[in-house]
Tab-separated table of C-alpha atoms in Angstrom:
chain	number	residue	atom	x	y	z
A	7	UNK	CA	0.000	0.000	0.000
A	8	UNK	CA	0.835	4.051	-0.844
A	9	UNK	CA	-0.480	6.295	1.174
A	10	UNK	CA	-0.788	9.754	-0.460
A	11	UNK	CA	-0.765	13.072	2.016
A	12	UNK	CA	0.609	15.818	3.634
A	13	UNK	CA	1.952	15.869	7.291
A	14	UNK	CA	0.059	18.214	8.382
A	15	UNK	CA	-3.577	16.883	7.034
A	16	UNK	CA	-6.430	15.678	9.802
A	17	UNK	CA	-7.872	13.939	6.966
A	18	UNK	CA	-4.370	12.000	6.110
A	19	UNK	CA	-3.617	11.692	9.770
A	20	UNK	CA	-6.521	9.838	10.203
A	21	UNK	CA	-5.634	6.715	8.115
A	22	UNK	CA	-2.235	6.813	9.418
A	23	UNK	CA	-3.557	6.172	12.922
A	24	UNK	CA	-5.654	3.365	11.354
A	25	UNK	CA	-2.906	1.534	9.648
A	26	UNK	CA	-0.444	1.563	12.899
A	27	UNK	CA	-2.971	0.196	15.046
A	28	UNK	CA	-3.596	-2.301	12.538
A	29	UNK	CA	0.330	-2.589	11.594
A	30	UNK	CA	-0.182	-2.472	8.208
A	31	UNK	CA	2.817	-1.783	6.484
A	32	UNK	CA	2.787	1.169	3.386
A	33	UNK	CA	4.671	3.918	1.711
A	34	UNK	CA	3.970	7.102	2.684
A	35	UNK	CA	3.951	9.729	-0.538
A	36	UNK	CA	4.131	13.324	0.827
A	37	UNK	CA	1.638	15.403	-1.052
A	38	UNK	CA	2.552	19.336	-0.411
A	39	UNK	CA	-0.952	20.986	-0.119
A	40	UNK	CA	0.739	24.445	0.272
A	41	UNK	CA	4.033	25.495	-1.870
A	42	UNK	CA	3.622	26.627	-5.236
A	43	UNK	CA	-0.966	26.065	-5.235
A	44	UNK	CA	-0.459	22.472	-3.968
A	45	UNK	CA	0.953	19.356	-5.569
A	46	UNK	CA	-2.928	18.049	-5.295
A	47	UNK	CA	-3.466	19.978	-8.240
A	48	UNK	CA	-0.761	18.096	-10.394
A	49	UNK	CA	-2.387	16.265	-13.458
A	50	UNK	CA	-0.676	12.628	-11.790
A	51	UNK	CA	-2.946	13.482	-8.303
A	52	UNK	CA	-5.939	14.880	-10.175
A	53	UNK	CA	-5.955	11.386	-12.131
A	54	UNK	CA	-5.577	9.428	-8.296
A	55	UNK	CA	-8.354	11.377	-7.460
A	56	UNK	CA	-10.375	14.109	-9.644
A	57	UNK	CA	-11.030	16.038	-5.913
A	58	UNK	CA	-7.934	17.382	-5.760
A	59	UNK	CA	-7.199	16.387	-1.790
A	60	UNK	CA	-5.257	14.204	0.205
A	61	UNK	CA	-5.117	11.462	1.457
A	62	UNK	CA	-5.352	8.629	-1.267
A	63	UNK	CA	-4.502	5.180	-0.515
A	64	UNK	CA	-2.834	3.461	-3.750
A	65	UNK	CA	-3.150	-0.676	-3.441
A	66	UNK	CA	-1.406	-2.865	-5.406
A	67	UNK	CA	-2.819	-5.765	-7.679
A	68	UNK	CA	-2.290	-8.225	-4.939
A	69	UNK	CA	-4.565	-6.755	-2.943
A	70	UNK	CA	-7.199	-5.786	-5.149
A	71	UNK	CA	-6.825	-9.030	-7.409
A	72	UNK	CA	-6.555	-6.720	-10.673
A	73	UNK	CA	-4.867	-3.642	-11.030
A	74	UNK	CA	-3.324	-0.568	-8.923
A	75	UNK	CA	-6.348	0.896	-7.567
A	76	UNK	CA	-6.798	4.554	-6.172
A	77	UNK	CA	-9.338	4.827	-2.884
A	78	UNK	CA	-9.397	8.194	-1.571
A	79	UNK	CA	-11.753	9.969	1.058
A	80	UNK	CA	-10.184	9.016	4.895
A	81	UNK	CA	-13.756	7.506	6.244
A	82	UNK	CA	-13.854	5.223	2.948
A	83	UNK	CA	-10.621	3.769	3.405
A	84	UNK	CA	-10.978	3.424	6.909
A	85	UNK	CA	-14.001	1.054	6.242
A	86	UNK	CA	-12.153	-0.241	3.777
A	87	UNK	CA	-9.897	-1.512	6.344
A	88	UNK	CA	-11.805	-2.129	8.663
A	89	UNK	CA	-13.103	-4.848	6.510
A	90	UNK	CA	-10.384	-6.497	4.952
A	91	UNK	CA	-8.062	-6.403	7.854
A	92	UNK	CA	-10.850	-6.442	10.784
A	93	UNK	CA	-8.167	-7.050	13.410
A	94	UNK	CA	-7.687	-5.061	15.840
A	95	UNK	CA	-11.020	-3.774	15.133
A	96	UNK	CA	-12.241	0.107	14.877
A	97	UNK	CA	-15.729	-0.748	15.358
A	98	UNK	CA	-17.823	-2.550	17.411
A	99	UNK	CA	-20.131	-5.434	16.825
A	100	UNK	CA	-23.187	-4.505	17.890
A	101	UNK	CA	-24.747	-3.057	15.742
A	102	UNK	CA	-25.830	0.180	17.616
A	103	UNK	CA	-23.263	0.809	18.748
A	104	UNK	CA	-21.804	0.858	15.363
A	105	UNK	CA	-24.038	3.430	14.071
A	106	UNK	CA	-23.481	5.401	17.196
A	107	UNK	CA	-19.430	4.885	16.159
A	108	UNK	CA	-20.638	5.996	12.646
A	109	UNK	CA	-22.331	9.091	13.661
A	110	UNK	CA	-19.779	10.437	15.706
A	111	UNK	CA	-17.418	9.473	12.785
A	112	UNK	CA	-19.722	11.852	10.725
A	113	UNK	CA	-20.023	14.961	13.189
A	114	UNK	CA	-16.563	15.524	11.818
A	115	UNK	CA	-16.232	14.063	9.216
A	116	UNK	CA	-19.557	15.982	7.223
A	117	UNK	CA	-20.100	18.325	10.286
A	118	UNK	CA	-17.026	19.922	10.698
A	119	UNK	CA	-14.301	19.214	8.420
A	120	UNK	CA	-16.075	20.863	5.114
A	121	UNK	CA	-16.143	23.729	6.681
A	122	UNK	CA	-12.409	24.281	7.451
A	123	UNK	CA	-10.572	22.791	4.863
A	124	UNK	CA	-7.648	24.684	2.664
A	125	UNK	CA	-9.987	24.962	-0.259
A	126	UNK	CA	-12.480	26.293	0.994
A	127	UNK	CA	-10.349	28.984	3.077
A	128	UNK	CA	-9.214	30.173	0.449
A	129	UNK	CA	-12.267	30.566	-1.584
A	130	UNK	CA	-13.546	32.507	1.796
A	131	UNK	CA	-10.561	34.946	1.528
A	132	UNK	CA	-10.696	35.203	-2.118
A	133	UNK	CA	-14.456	36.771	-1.248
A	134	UNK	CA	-13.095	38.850	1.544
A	135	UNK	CA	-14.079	36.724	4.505
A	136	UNK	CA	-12.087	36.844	7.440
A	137	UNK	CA	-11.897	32.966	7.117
A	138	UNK	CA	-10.060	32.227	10.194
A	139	UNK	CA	-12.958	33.758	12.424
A	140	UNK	CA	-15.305	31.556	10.099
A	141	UNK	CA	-13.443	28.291	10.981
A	142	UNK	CA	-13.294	28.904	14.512
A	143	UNK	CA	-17.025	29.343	14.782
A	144	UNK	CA	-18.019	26.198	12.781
A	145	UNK	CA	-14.883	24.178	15.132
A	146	UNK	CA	-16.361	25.699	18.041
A	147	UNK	CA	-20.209	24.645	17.179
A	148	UNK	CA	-19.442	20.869	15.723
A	149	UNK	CA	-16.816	20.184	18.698
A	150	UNK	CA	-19.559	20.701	21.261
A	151	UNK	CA	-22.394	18.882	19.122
A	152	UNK	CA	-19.633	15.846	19.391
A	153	UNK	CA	-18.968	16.642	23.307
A	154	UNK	CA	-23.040	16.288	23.677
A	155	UNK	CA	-23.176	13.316	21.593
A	156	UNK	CA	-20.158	11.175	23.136
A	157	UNK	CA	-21.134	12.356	27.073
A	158	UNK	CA	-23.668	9.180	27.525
A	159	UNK	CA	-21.819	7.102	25.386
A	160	UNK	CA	-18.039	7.452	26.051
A	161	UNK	CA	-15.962	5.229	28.297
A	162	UNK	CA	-12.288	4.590	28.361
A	163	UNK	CA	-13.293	6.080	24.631
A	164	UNK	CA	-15.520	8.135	22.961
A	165	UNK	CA	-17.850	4.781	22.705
A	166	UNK	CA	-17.425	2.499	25.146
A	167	UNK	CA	-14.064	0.699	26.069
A	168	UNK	CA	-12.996	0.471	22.679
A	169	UNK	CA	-10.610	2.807	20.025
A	170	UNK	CA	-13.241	3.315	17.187
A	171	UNK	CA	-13.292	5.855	14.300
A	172	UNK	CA	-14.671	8.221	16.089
A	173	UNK	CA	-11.521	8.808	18.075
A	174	UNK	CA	-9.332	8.704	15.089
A	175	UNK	CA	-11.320	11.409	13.594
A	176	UNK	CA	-11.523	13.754	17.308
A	177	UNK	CA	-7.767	13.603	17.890
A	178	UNK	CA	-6.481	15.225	14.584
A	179	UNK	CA	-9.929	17.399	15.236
A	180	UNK	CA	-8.749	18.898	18.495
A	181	UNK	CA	-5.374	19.687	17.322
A	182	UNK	CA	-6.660	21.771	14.511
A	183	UNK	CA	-8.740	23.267	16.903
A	184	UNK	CA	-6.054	24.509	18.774
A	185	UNK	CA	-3.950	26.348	16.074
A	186	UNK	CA	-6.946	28.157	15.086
A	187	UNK	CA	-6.893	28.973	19.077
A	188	UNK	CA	-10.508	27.716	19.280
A	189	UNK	CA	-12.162	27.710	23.008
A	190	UNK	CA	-11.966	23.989	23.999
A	191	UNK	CA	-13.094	25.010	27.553
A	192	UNK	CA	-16.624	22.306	28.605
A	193	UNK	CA	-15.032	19.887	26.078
A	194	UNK	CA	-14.109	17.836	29.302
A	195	UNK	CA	-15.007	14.622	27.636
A	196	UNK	CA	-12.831	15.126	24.532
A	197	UNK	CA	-10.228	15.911	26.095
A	198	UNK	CA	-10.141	12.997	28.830
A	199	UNK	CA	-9.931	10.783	25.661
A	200	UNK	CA	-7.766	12.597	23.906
A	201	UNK	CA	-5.030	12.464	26.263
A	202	UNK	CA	-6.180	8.269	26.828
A	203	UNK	CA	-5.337	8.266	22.681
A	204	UNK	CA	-2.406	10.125	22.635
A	205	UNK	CA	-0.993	7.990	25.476
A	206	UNK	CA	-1.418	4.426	22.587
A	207	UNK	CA	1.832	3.946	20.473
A	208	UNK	CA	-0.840	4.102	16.705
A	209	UNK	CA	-1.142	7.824	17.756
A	210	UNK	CA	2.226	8.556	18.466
A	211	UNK	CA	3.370	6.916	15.382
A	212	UNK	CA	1.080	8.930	13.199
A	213	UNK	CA	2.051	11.956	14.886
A	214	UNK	CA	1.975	14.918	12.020
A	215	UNK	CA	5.470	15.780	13.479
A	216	UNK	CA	7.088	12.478	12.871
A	217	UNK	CA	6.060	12.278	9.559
A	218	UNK	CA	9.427	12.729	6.786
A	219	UNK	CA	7.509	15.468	5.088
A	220	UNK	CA	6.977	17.502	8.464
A	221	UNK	CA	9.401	20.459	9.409
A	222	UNK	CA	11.073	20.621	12.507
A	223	UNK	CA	8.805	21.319	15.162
């Protein structure tokens, strides 16, 4: 496997949290989103995926039984390995629990991360929006809409006892959060698990700053 992305990407960092706890072994392909408009815009990345963004997981013909085959969007290749290599698993087995895994997956996946990406920031300042107060108000809003959500539900994790999706997609979340200096104040569950993550040798590993595109920190 190739993994296509930039350092510094929640959506990338995502599915490298996903492949070390499932030690799957891949390339990683630095994509730079920001020198020069963005390699994402290269005709070789627009033909891995016509969206222009990161990350893209590449997967040989042994593993797709034909040829090299281009899967991009982070919550699609995280089910994507979630089912061919279900262990350790990222979701639970009951089945509402699942959805509950699911829907947390989606606060920021669809909720939140839209709204804040490089693409659209720049479209925002390209119309004279102060785009940095816009992304700390829609942080701000979908962060406690997940707080609310995972309260009842979290235990050692956001659901239950059990790393799921949902905290692969908080952790890279938060950080963002915090360089746009977004109030994380009454985010008490969040953070609790957030620090239980960060703690798990998968999140260390996919640390932005350890990554060989990354510059010193």
């Amino acid at each position: 496997m190739r993994l296509y992305g930039f350092w510094r990407s929640t959506a990338t960092w995502r599915v490298r949290i996903a492949l070390a706890h499932k030690q799957l072994p891949y390339t990683l392909q630095p994509i730079d989103l920001i020198t020069d408009g963005g390699g994402q815009q290269r005709r070789d990345h627009h033909l891995r995926n016509p969206m222009e963004q990161v990350p893209v997981l590449e997967l040989e013909p042994a593993e797709t039984g034909g040829e090299v085959a281009h899967l991009a969007q982070s919550v699609a290749i995280l089910e994507y390995l979630e089912e061919c290599h279900p262990e350790p698993p990222l979701l639970p087995r009951d089945p509402l629990a699942r959805a509950r895994v699911r829907q947390l997956t989606e606060v920021v996946n669809a909720g939140i991360q839209p709204l804040q990406n490089h693409g659209v920031q720049l479209q925002l300042e390209s119309l004279g929006v102060d785009s940095p107060t816009w992304v700390r108000h829609f942080v701000a809003r979908g962060l406690r809409a997940l707080e609310e959500h995972a309260k009842p539900l979290a235990g050692r994790y956001l659901v239950g006892d059990a790393l799921s999706f949902a905290d692969i997609l908080m952790v890279p979340e938060l950080a963002f959060a915090r360089r746009y200096e977004v109030d994380l104040s009454g985010l008490d569950t969040l953070l609790r698990v957030e620090a239980t993550c960060l703690a798990l040798p998968c999140f260390i590993d996919a640390d932005p700053y350890r990554q060989p595109d990354a510059p010193p920190r």
